[in-house]
JSON list of C-alpha atoms in Angstrom, two decimals:
[
{"chain": "B", "resi": 1, "resn": "UNK", "atom": "CA", "xyz": [0.24, 0.16, -0.01]},
{"chain": "B", "resi": 2, "resn": "UNK", "atom": "CA", "xyz": [1.48, 3.73, -1.09]},
{"chain": "B", "resi": 3, "resn": "UNK", "atom": "CA", "xyz": [-0.02, 5.60, 1.50]},
{"chain": "B", "resi": 4, "resn": "UNK", "atom": "CA", "xyz": [1.61, 4.66, 4.76]},
{"chain": "B", "resi": 5, "resn": "UNK", "atom": "CA", "xyz": [0.49, 6.42, 7.93]},
{"chain": "B", "resi": 6, "resn": "UNK", "atom": "CA", "xyz": [0.77, 5.54, 12.09]},
{"chain": "B", "resi": 7, "resn": "UNK", "atom": "CA", "xyz": [-2.89, 5.59, 11.76]},
{"chain": "B", "resi": 8, "resn": "UNK", "atom": "CA", "xyz": [-3.26, 3.16, 8.91]},
{"chain": "B", "resi": 9, "resn": "UNK", "atom": "CA", "xyz": [-0.51, 1.09, 10.88]},
{"chain": "B", "resi": 10, "resn": "UNK", "atom": "CA", "xyz": [-1.94, 0.98, 13.82]},
{"chain": "B", "resi": 11, "resn": "UNK", "atom": "CA", "xyz": [-5.51, -0.26, 12.65]},
{"chain": "B", "resi": 12, "resn": "UNK", "atom": "CA", "xyz": [-3.24, -3.14, 10.72]},
{"chain": "B", "resi": 13, "resn": "UNK", "atom": "CA", "xyz": [-1.80, -4.13, 14.07]},
{"chain": "B", "resi": 14, "resn": "UNK", "atom": "CA", "xyz": [-5.38, -4.09, 16.01]},
{"chain": "B", "resi": 15, "resn": "UNK", "atom": "CA", "xyz": [-6.91, -6.81, 13.16]},
{"chain": "B", "resi": 16, "resn": "UNK", "atom": "CA", "xyz": [-3.52, -8.94, 12.77]},
{"chain": "B", "resi": 17, "resn": "UNK", "atom": "CA", "xyz": [-3.29, -9.05, 16.26]},
{"chain": "B", "resi": 18, "resn": "UNK", "atom": "CA", "xyz": [-6.86, -10.68, 17.31]},
{"chain": "B", "resi": 19, "resn": "UNK", "atom": "CA", "xyz": [-8.44, -13.98, 15.77]},
{"chain": "B", "resi": 20, "resn": "UNK", "atom": "CA", "xyz": [-12.56, -12.48, 16.11]},
{"chain": "B", "resi": 21, "resn": "UNK", "atom": "CA", "xyz": [-13.99, -10.50, 13.39]},
{"chain": "B", "resi": 22, "resn": "UNK", "atom": "CA", "xyz": [-13.91, -6.85, 14.94]},
{"chain": "B", "resi": 23, "resn": "UNK", "atom": "CA", "xyz": [-16.60, -4.05, 13.58]},
{"chain": "B", "resi": 24, "resn": "UNK", "atom": "CA", "xyz": [-15.16, -0.90, 13.17]},
{"chain": "B", "resi": 25, "resn": "UNK", "atom": "CA", "xyz": [-16.56, 0.65, 16.21]},
{"chain": "B", "resi": 26, "resn": "UNK", "atom": "CA", "xyz": [-14.41, -2.20, 18.19]},
{"chain": "B", "resi": 27, "resn": "UNK", "atom": "CA", "xyz": [-11.62, -1.57, 16.01]},
{"chain": "B", "resi": 28, "resn": "UNK", "atom": "CA", "xyz": [-11.88, 2.35, 16.81]},
{"chain": "B", "resi": 29, "resn": "UNK", "atom": "CA", "xyz": [-11.95, 1.55, 20.25]},
{"chain": "B", "resi": 30, "resn": "UNK", "atom": "CA", "xyz": [-8.91, -0.72, 20.34]},
{"chain": "B", "resi": 31, "resn": "UNK", "atom": "CA", "xyz": [-6.86, 1.98, 18.50]},
{"chain": "B", "resi": 32, "resn": "UNK", "atom": "CA", "xyz": [-7.43, 4.83, 20.15]},
{"chain": "B", "resi": 33, "resn": "UNK", "atom": "CA", "xyz": [-6.07, 2.95, 23.46]},
{"chain": "B", "resi": 34, "resn": "UNK", "atom": "CA", "xyz": [-2.45, 3.97, 21.70]},
{"chain": "B", "resi": 35, "resn": "UNK", "atom": "CA", "xyz": [-3.92, 7.42, 19.00]},
{"chain": "B", "resi": 36, "resn": "UNK", "atom": "CA", "xyz": [-6.61, 8.63, 21.41]},
{"chain": "B", "resi": 37, "resn": "UNK", "atom": "CA", "xyz": [-7.49, 11.54, 18.83]},
{"chain": "B", "resi": 38, "resn": "UNK", "atom": "CA", "xyz": [-8.29, 9.25, 16.03]},
{"chain": "B", "resi": 39, "resn": "UNK", "atom": "CA", "xyz": [-11.77, 9.92, 14.67]},
{"chain": "B", "resi": 40, "resn": "UNK", "atom": "CA", "xyz": [-14.25, 7.05, 13.51]},
{"chain": "B", "resi": 41, "resn": "UNK", "atom": "CA", "xyz": [-14.10, 8.26, 10.34]},
{"chain": "B", "resi": 42, "resn": "UNK", "atom": "CA", "xyz": [-10.88, 7.83, 10.21]},
{"chain": "B", "resi": 43, "resn": "UNK", "atom": "CA", "xyz": [-10.94, 4.31, 10.93]},
{"chain": "B", "resi": 44, "resn": "UNK", "atom": "CA", "xyz": [-13.65, 3.37, 8.44]},
{"chain": "B", "resi": 45, "resn": "UNK", "atom": "CA", "xyz": [-11.48, 5.30, 5.44]},
{"chain": "B", "resi": 46, "resn": "UNK", "atom": "CA", "xyz": [-8.55, 3.33, 6.59]},
{"chain": "B", "resi": 47, "resn": "UNK", "atom": "CA", "xyz": [-10.44, -0.07, 6.48]},
{"chain": "B", "resi": 48, "resn": "UNK", "atom": "CA", "xyz": [-11.91, 0.94, 3.28]},
{"chain": "B", "resi": 49, "resn": "UNK", "atom": "CA", "xyz": [-8.26, 1.78, 1.71]},
{"chain": "B", "resi": 50, "resn": "UNK", "atom": "CA", "xyz": [-6.86, -2.21, 3.23]},
{"chain": "B", "resi": 51, "resn": "UNK", "atom": "CA", "xyz": [-9.78, -4.24, 2.18]},
{"chain": "B", "resi": 52, "resn": "UNK", "atom": "CA", "xyz": [-9.02, -2.50, -1.44]},
{"chain": "B", "resi": 53, "resn": "UNK", "atom": "CA", "xyz": [-5.54, -2.97, -1.18]},
{"chain": "B", "resi": 54, "resn": "UNK", "atom": "CA", "xyz": [-5.86, -6.32, -0.21]},
{"chain": "B", "resi": 55, "resn": "UNK", "atom": "CA", "xyz": [-4.53, -6.25, 3.49]},
{"chain": "B", "resi": 56, "resn": "UNK", "atom": "CA", "xyz": [-7.73, -7.27, 4.85]},
{"chain": "B", "resi": 57, "resn": "UNK", "atom": "CA", "xyz": [-10.89, -9.15, 4.27]},
{"chain": "B", "resi": 58, "resn": "UNK", "atom": "CA", "xyz": [-14.33, -7.41, 4.95]},
{"chain": "B", "resi": 59, "resn": "UNK", "atom": "CA", "xyz": [-17.13, -9.99, 5.58]},
{"chain": "B", "resi": 60, "resn": "UNK", "atom": "CA", "xyz": [-20.52, -9.01, 5.53]},
{"chain": "B", "resi": 61, "resn": "UNK", "atom": "CA", "xyz": [-22.97, -11.76, 7.69]},
{"chain": "B", "resi": 62, "resn": "UNK", "atom": "CA", "xyz": [-26.39, -9.90, 7.40]},
{"chain": "B", "resi": 63, "resn": "UNK", "atom": "CA", "xyz": [-26.04, -8.70, 10.79]},
{"chain": "B", "resi": 64, "resn": "UNK", "atom": "CA", "xyz": [-26.04, -4.48, 9.66]},
{"chain": "B", "resi": 65, "resn": "UNK", "atom": "CA", "xyz": [-21.97, -4.52, 10.09]},
{"chain": "B", "resi": 66, "resn": "UNK", "atom": "CA", "xyz": [-18.57, -5.22, 8.59]},
{"chain": "B", "resi": 67, "resn": "UNK", "atom": "CA", "xyz": [-16.70, -7.74, 10.10]},
{"chain": "B", "resi": 68, "resn": "UNK", "atom": "CA", "xyz": [-12.89, -6.82, 9.44]},
{"chain": "B", "resi": 69, "resn": "UNK", "atom": "CA", "xyz": [-10.54, -10.04, 9.43]},
{"chain": "B", "resi": 70, "resn": "UNK", "atom": "CA", "xyz": [-6.38, -9.08, 9.30]},
{"chain": "B", "resi": 71, "resn": "UNK", "atom": "CA", "xyz": [-5.82, -12.79, 8.37]},
{"chain": "B", "resi": 72, "resn": "UNK", "atom": "CA", "xyz": [-6.19, -12.40, 4.11]},
{"chain": "B", "resi": 73, "resn": "UNK", "atom": "CA", "xyz": [-5.11, -16.45, 3.42]},
{"chain": "B", "resi": 74, "resn": "UNK", "atom": "CA", "xyz": [-7.46, -18.23, 2.17]},
{"chain": "B", "resi": 75, "resn": "UNK", "atom": "CA", "xyz": [-10.24, -19.76, 4.52]},
{"chain": "B", "resi": 76, "resn": "UNK", "atom": "CA", "xyz": [-14.20, -19.93, 5.44]},
{"chain": "B", "resi": 77, "resn": "UNK", "atom": "CA", "xyz": [-16.09, -18.27, 7.70]},
{"chain": "B", "resi": 78, "resn": "UNK", "atom": "CA", "xyz": [-18.09, -19.85, 9.59]},
{"chain": "B", "resi": 79, "resn": "UNK", "atom": "CA", "xyz": [-21.01, -17.66, 10.86]},
{"chain": "B", "resi": 80, "resn": "UNK", "atom": "CA", "xyz": [-23.33, -19.16, 13.93]},
{"chain": "B", "resi": 81, "resn": "UNK", "atom": "CA", "xyz": [-27.11, -18.06, 13.56]},
{"chain": "B", "resi": 82, "resn": "UNK", "atom": "CA", "xyz": [-27.83, -18.32, 16.97]},
{"chain": "B", "resi": 83, "resn": "UNK", "atom": "CA", "xyz": [-25.07, -17.06, 18.89]},
{"chain": "B", "resi": 84, "resn": "UNK", "atom": "CA", "xyz": [-23.50, -14.19, 15.78]},
{"chain": "B", "resi": 85, "resn": "UNK", "atom": "CA", "xyz": [-20.09, -15.54, 16.73]},
{"chain": "B", "resi": 86, "resn": "UNK", "atom": "CA", "xyz": [-18.02, -15.83, 13.43]},
{"chain": "B", "resi": 87, "resn": "UNK", "atom": "CA", "xyz": [-14.96, -18.84, 13.26]},
{"chain": "B", "resi": 88, "resn": "UNK", "atom": "CA", "xyz": [-12.37, -19.24, 10.67]},
{"chain": "B", "resi": 89, "resn": "UNK", "atom": "CA", "xyz": [-11.68, -22.51, 9.53]},
{"chain": "B", "resi": 90, "resn": "UNK", "atom": "CA", "xyz": [-9.07, -23.25, 7.14]},
{"chain": "B", "resi": 91, "resn": "UNK", "atom": "CA", "xyz": [-9.48, -24.96, 4.26]},
{"chain": "B", "resi": 92, "resn": "UNK", "atom": "CA", "xyz": [-6.99, -28.38, 2.69]},
{"chain": "B", "resi": 93, "resn": "UNK", "atom": "CA", "xyz": [-7.84, -27.60, -0.27]},
{"chain": "B", "resi": 94, "resn": "UNK", "atom": "CA", "xyz": [-9.81, -24.42, -1.82]},
{"chain": "B", "resi": 95, "resn": "UNK", "atom": "CA", "xyz": [-12.36, -26.08, -5.07]},
{"chain": "B", "resi": 96, "resn": "UNK", "atom": "CA", "xyz": [-12.87, -22.84, -5.78]},
{"chain": "B", "resi": 97, "resn": "UNK", "atom": "CA", "xyz": [-9.91, -21.48, -6.27]},
{"chain": "B", "resi": 98, "resn": "UNK", "atom": "CA", "xyz": [-8.99, -24.60, -8.28]},
{"chain": "B", "resi": 99, "resn": "UNK", "atom": "CA", "xyz": [-12.32, -23.91, -10.33]},
{"chain": "B", "resi": 100, "resn": "UNK", "atom": "CA", "xyz": [-11.37, -20.50, -10.86]},
{"chain": "B", "resi": 101, "resn": "UNK", "atom": "CA", "xyz": [-8.12, -21.23, -12.80]},
{"chain": "B", "resi": 102, "resn": "UNK", "atom": "CA", "xyz": [-10.06, -23.99, -14.77]},
{"chain": "B", "resi": 103, "resn": "UNK", "atom": "CA", "xyz": [-11.76, -21.37, -16.82]},
{"chain": "B", "resi": 104, "resn": "UNK", "atom": "CA", "xyz": [-8.93, -18.97, -16.75]},
{"chain": "B", "resi": 105, "resn": "UNK", "atom": "CA", "xyz": [-9.95, -16.74, -13.98]},
{"chain": "B", "resi": 106, "resn": "UNK", "atom": "CA", "xyz": [-7.52, -15.40, -12.33]},
{"chain": "B", "resi": 107, "resn": "UNK", "atom": "CA", "xyz": [-9.11, -14.38, -8.39]},
{"chain": "B", "resi": 108, "resn": "UNK", "atom": "CA", "xyz": [-7.66, -11.63, -7.03]},
{"chain": "B", "resi": 109, "resn": "UNK", "atom": "CA", "xyz": [-9.81, -11.80, -3.47]},
{"chain": "B", "resi": 110, "resn": "UNK", "atom": "CA", "xyz": [-12.88, -13.92, -2.07]},
{"chain": "B", "resi": 111, "resn": "UNK", "atom": "CA", "xyz": [-14.68, -14.43, 0.86]},
{"chain": "B", "resi": 112, "resn": "UNK", "atom": "CA", "xyz": [-16.19, -17.53, 2.49]},
{"chain": "B", "resi": 113, "resn": "UNK", "atom": "CA", "xyz": [-19.19, -17.67, 5.14]},
{"chain": "B", "resi": 114, "resn": "UNK", "atom": "CA", "xyz": [-21.06, -20.84, 5.68]},
{"chain": "B", "resi": 115, "resn": "UNK", "atom": "CA", "xyz": [-24.20, -19.96, 7.75]},
{"chain": "B", "resi": 116, "resn": "UNK", "atom": "CA", "xyz": [-24.79, -22.73, 10.41]},
{"chain": "B", "resi": 117, "resn": "UNK", "atom": "CA", "xyz": [-25.18, -23.42, 14.48]},
{"chain": "B", "resi": 118, "resn": "UNK", "atom": "CA", "xyz": [-21.67, -23.76, 16.16]},
{"chain": "B", "resi": 119, "resn": "UNK", "atom": "CA", "xyz": [-20.93, -26.29, 18.44]},
{"chain": "B", "resi": 120, "resn": "UNK", "atom": "CA", "xyz": [-21.41, -24.47, 21.62]},
{"chain": "B", "resi": 121, "resn": "UNK", "atom": "CA", "xyz": [-24.87, -24.05, 20.39]},
{"chain": "B", "resi": 122, "resn": "UNK", "atom": "CA", "xyz": [-25.64, -27.34, 19.68]},
{"chain": "B", "resi": 123, "resn": "UNK", "atom": "CA", "xyz": [-24.65, -28.09, 22.86]},
{"chain": "B", "resi": 124, "resn": "UNK", "atom": "CA", "xyz": [-26.82, -25.74, 24.95]},
{"chain": "B", "resi": 125, "resn": "UNK", "atom": "CA", "xyz": [-30.08, -26.94, 22.72]},
{"chain": "B", "resi": 126, "resn": "UNK", "atom": "CA", "xyz": [-28.98, -30.78, 23.47]}
]
């Protein structure tokens, strides 16, 4: 990314230091611990720029908020419809990427979300 800034670096550090998929407000509150004068607008602009540059992933699960992921390696996001948790799941192989490559398509980014019920919520109902 060509436009370096302390704010952008702080946002990226916060995202890469968590395995959750936080919202912009959560990121804003975390970044304010080191940069107390940062504005929410600055956080939103930088999240957008980082996402466009492919340095983070924006995940929308239909809950009214964008969630952000600092892990850009290919993986699934498992979204529990009951507790709204987002869980990373590693891919041993990537059939979607393989299908794209078979068509001569060069993917630049992808987000995979699988909706269902997580193990913890299933155990609560049993």
